[in-house]
Short mmCIF file of N, CA and C in Angstrom, two decimals:
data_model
loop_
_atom_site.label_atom_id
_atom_site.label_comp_id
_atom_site.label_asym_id
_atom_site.label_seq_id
_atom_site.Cartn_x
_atom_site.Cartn_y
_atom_site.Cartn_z
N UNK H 1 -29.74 43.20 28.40
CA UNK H 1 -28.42 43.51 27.93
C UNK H 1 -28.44 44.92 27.35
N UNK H 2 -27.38 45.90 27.92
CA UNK H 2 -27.28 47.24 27.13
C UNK H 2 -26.79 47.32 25.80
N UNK H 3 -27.22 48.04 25.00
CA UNK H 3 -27.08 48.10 23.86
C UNK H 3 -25.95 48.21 22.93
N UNK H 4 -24.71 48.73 23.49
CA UNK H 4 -23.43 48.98 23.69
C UNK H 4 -22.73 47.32 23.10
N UNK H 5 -22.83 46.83 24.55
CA UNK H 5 -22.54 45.25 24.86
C UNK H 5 -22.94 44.51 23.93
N UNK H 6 -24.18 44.77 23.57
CA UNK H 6 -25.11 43.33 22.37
C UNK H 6 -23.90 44.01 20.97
N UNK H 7 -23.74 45.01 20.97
CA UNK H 7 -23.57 45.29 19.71
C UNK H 7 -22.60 45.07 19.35
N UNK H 8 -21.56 45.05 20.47
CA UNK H 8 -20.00 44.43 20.24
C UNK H 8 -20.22 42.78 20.11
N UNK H 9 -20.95 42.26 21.33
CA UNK H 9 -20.61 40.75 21.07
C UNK H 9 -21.71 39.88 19.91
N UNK H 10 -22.44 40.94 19.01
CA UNK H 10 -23.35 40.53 18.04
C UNK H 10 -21.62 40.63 16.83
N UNK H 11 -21.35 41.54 16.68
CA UNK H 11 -20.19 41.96 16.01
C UNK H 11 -19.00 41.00 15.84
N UNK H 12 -18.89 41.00 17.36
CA UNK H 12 -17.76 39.95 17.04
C UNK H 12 -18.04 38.25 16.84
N UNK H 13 -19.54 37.99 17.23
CA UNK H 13 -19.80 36.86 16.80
C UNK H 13 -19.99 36.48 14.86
N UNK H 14 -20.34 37.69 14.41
CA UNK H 14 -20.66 38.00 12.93
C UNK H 14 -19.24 37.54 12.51
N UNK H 15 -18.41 38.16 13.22
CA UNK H 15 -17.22 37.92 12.55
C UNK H 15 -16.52 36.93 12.30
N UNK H 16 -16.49 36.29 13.51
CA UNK H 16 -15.98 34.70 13.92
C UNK H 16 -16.74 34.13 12.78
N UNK H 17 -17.88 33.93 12.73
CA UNK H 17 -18.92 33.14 11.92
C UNK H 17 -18.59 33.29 10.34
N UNK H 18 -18.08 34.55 9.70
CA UNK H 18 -17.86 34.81 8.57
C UNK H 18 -16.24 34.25 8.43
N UNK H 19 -15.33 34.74 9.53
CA UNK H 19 -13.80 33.90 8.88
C UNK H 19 -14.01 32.66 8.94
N UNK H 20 -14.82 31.71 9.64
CA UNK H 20 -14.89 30.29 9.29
C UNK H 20 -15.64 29.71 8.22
N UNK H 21 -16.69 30.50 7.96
CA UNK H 21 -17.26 30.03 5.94
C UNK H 21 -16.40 30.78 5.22
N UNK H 22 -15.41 32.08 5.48
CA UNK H 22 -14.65 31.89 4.09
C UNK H 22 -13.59 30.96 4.37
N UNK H 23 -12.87 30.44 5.24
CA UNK H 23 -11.73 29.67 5.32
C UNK H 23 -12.07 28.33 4.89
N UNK H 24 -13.49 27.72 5.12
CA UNK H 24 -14.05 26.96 5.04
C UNK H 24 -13.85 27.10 3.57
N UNK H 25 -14.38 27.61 2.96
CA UNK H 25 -14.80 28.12 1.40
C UNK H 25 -13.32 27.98 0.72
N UNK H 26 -12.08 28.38 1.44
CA UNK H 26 -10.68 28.75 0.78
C UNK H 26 -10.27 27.45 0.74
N UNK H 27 -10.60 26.59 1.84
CA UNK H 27 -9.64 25.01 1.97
C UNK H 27 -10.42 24.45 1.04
N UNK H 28 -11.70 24.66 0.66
CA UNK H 28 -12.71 23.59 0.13
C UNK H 28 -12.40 23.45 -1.59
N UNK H 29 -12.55 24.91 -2.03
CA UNK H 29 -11.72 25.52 -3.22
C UNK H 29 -12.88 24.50 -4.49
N UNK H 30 -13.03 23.89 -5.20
CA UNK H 30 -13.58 23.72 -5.96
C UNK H 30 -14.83 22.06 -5.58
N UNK H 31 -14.27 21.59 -4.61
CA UNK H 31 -14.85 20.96 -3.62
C UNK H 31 -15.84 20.77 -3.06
N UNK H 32 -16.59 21.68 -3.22
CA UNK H 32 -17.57 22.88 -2.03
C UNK H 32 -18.62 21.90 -2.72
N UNK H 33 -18.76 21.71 -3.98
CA UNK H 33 -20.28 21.46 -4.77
C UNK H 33 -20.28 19.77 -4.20
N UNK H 34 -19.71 18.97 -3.73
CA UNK H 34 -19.64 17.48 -2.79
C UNK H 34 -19.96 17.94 -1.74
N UNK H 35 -18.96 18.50 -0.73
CA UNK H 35 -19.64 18.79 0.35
C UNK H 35 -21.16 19.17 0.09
N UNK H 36 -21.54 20.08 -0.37
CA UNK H 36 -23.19 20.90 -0.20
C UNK H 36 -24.19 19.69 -0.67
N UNK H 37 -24.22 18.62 -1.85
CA UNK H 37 -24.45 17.17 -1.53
C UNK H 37 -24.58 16.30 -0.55
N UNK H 38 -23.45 16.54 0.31
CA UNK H 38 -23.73 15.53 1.77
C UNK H 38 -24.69 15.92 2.55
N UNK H 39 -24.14 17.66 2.40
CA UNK H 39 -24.96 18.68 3.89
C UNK H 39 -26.68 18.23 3.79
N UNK H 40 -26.49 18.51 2.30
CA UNK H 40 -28.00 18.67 1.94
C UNK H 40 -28.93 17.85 2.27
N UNK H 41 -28.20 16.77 2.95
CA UNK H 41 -29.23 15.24 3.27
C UNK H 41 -29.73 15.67 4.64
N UNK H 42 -28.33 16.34 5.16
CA UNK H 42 -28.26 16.05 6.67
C UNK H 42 -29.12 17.71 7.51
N UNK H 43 -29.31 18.52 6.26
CA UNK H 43 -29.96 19.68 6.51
C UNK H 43 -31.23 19.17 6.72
N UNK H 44 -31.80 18.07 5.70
CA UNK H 44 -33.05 17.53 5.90
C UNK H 44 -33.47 16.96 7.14
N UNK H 45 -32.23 16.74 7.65
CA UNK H 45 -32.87 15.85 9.15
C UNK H 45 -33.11 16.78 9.90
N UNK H 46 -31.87 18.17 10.55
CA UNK H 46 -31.87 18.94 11.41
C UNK H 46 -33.15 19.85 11.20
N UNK H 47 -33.82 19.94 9.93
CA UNK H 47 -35.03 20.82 10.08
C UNK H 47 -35.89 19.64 10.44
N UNK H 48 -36.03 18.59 10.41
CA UNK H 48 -37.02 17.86 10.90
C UNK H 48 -37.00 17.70 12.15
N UNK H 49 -35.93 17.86 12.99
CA UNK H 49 -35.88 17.77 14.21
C UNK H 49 -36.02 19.46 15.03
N UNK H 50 -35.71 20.22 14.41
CA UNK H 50 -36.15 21.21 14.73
C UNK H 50 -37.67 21.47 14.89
N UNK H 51 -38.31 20.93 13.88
CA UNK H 51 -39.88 21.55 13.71
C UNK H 51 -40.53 20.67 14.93
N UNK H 52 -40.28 19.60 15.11
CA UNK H 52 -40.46 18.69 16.66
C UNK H 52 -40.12 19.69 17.85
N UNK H 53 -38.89 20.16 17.79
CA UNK H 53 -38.99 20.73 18.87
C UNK H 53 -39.61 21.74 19.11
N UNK H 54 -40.01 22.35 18.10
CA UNK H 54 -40.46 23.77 17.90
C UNK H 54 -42.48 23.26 18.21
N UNK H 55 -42.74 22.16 17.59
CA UNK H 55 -44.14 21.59 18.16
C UNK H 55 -44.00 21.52 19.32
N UNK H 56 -43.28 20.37 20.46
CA UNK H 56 -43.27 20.47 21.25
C UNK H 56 -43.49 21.77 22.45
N UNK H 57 -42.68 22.89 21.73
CA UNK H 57 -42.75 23.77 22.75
C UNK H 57 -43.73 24.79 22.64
N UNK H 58 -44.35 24.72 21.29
CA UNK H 58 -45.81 25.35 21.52
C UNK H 58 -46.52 24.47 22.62
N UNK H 59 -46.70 23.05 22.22
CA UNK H 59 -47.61 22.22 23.30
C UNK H 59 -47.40 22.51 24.75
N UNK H 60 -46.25 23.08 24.79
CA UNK H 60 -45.87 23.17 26.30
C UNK H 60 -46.27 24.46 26.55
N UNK H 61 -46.09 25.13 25.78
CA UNK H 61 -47.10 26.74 26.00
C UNK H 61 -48.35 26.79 26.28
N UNK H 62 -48.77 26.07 25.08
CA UNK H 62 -50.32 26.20 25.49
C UNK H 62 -50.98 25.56 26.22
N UNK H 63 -50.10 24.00 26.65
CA UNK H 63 -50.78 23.79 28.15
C UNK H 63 -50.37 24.51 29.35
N UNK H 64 -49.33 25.36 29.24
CA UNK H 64 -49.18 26.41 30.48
C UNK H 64 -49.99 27.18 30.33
N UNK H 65 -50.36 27.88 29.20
CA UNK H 65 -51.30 28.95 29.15
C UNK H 65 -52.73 29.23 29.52
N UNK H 66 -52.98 27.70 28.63
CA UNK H 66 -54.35 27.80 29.07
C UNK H 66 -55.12 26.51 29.81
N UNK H 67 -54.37 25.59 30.33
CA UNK H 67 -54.39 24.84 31.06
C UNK H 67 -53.32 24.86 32.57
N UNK H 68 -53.96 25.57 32.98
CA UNK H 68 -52.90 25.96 33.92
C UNK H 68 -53.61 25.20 35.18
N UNK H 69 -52.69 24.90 35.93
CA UNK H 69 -52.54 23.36 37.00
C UNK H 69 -53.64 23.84 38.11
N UNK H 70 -54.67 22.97 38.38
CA UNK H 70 -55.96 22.78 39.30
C UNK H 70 -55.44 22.96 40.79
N UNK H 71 -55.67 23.80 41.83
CA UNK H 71 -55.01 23.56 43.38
C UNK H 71 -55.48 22.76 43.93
N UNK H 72 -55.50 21.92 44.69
CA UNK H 72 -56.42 21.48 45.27
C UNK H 72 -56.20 21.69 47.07
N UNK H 73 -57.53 21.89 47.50
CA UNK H 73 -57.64 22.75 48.30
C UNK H 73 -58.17 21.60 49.80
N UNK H 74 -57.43 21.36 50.82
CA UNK H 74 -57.51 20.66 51.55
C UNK H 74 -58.69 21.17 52.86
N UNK H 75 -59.47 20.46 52.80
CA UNK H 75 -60.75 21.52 53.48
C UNK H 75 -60.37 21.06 55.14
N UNK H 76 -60.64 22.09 55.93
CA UNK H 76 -60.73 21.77 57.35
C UNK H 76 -62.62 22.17 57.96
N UNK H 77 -62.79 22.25 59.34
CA UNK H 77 -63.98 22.92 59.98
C UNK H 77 -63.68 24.39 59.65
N UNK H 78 -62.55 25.18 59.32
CA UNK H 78 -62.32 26.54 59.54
C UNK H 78 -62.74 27.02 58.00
N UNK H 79 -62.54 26.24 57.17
CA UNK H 79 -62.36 26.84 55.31
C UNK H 79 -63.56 25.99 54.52
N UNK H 80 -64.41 25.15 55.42
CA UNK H 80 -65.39 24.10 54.92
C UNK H 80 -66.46 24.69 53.68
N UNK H 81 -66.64 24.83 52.37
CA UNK H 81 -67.25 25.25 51.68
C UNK H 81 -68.96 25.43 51.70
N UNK H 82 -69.53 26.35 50.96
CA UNK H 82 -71.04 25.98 50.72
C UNK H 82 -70.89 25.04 49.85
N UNK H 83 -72.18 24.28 49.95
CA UNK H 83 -72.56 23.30 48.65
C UNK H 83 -72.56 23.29 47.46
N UNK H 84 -73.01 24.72 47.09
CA UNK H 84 -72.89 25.29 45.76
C UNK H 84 -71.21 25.50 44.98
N UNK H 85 -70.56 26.02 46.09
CA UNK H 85 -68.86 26.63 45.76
C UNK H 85 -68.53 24.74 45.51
N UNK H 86 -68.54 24.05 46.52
CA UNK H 86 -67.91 22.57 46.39
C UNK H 86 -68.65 21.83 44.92
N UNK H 87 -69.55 21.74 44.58
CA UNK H 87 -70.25 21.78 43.59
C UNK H 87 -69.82 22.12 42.39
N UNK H 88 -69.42 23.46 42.55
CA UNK H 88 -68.90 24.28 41.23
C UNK H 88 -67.28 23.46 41.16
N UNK H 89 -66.71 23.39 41.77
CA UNK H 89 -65.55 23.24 41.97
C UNK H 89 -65.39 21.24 41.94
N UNK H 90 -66.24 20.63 41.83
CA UNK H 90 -66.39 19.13 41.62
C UNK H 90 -66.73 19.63 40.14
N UNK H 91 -67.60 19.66 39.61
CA UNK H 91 -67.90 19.86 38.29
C UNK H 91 -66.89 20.39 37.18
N UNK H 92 -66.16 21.64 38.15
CA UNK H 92 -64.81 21.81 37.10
C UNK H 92 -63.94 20.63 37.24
N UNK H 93 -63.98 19.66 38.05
CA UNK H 93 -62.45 19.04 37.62
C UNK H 93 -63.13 17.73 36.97
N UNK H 94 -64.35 17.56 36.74
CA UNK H 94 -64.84 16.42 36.10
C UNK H 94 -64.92 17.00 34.42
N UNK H 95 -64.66 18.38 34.25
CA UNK H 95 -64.35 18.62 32.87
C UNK H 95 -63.19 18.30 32.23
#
C-alpha cells in the first residue's frame, strides 16, 4: 500500500473510531463506571481467547518452519537409489 493511501484510510479510520467512544461516552454520561464493570469481565475472556489464538499460530509457524513436510519420492528403474542415499533417507523418516 502507498503511503499516501494508508495515511488517509489510517486517518479516517482514527476518526470513525474516536466519534464512536466520544458519543459512546456522551449517551453514557455518568453511567460509564457500570458499563466498564460488565466490560471488564468480558475483556477477561477476549484476552484469553486471543492468547489461544496467538499460541496456536506460533505452533503453526513453527511447524512450517522447521518441520517442513517430508516428499516422498516414488522410485522407478530410471531414479532407483544407492543403498546408502535410501538408507539415509529411511533413517530420516524413522526420526
Amino acid at each position: 500500500m502507498k503511503l499516501p493511501s494508508f495515511l488517509i484510510l489510517t486517518t479516517l479510520g482514527t476518526l470513525i473510531w474516536n466519534i464512536v467512544l466520544v458519543s459512546l461516552g456522551a449517551a453514557l454520561g455518568d453511567n460509564w463506571e457500570m458499563i466498564a464493570g460488565i466490560l471488564d469481565s468480558y475483556s477477561s475472556v477476549v484476552v484469553a481467547i486471543l492468547g489461544v489464538i496467538f499460541i496456536l499460530g506460533l505452533l503453526h509457524f513453527v511447524k512450517k518452519r522447521f518441520f517442513p513436510k517430508i516428499k516422498i519420492i516414488h522410485l522407478t528403474q530410471k531414479n532407483k537409489p544407492s543403498c546408502l542415499f535410501f538408507y539415509m533417507k529411511i533413517s530420516y523418516l524413522l526420526l
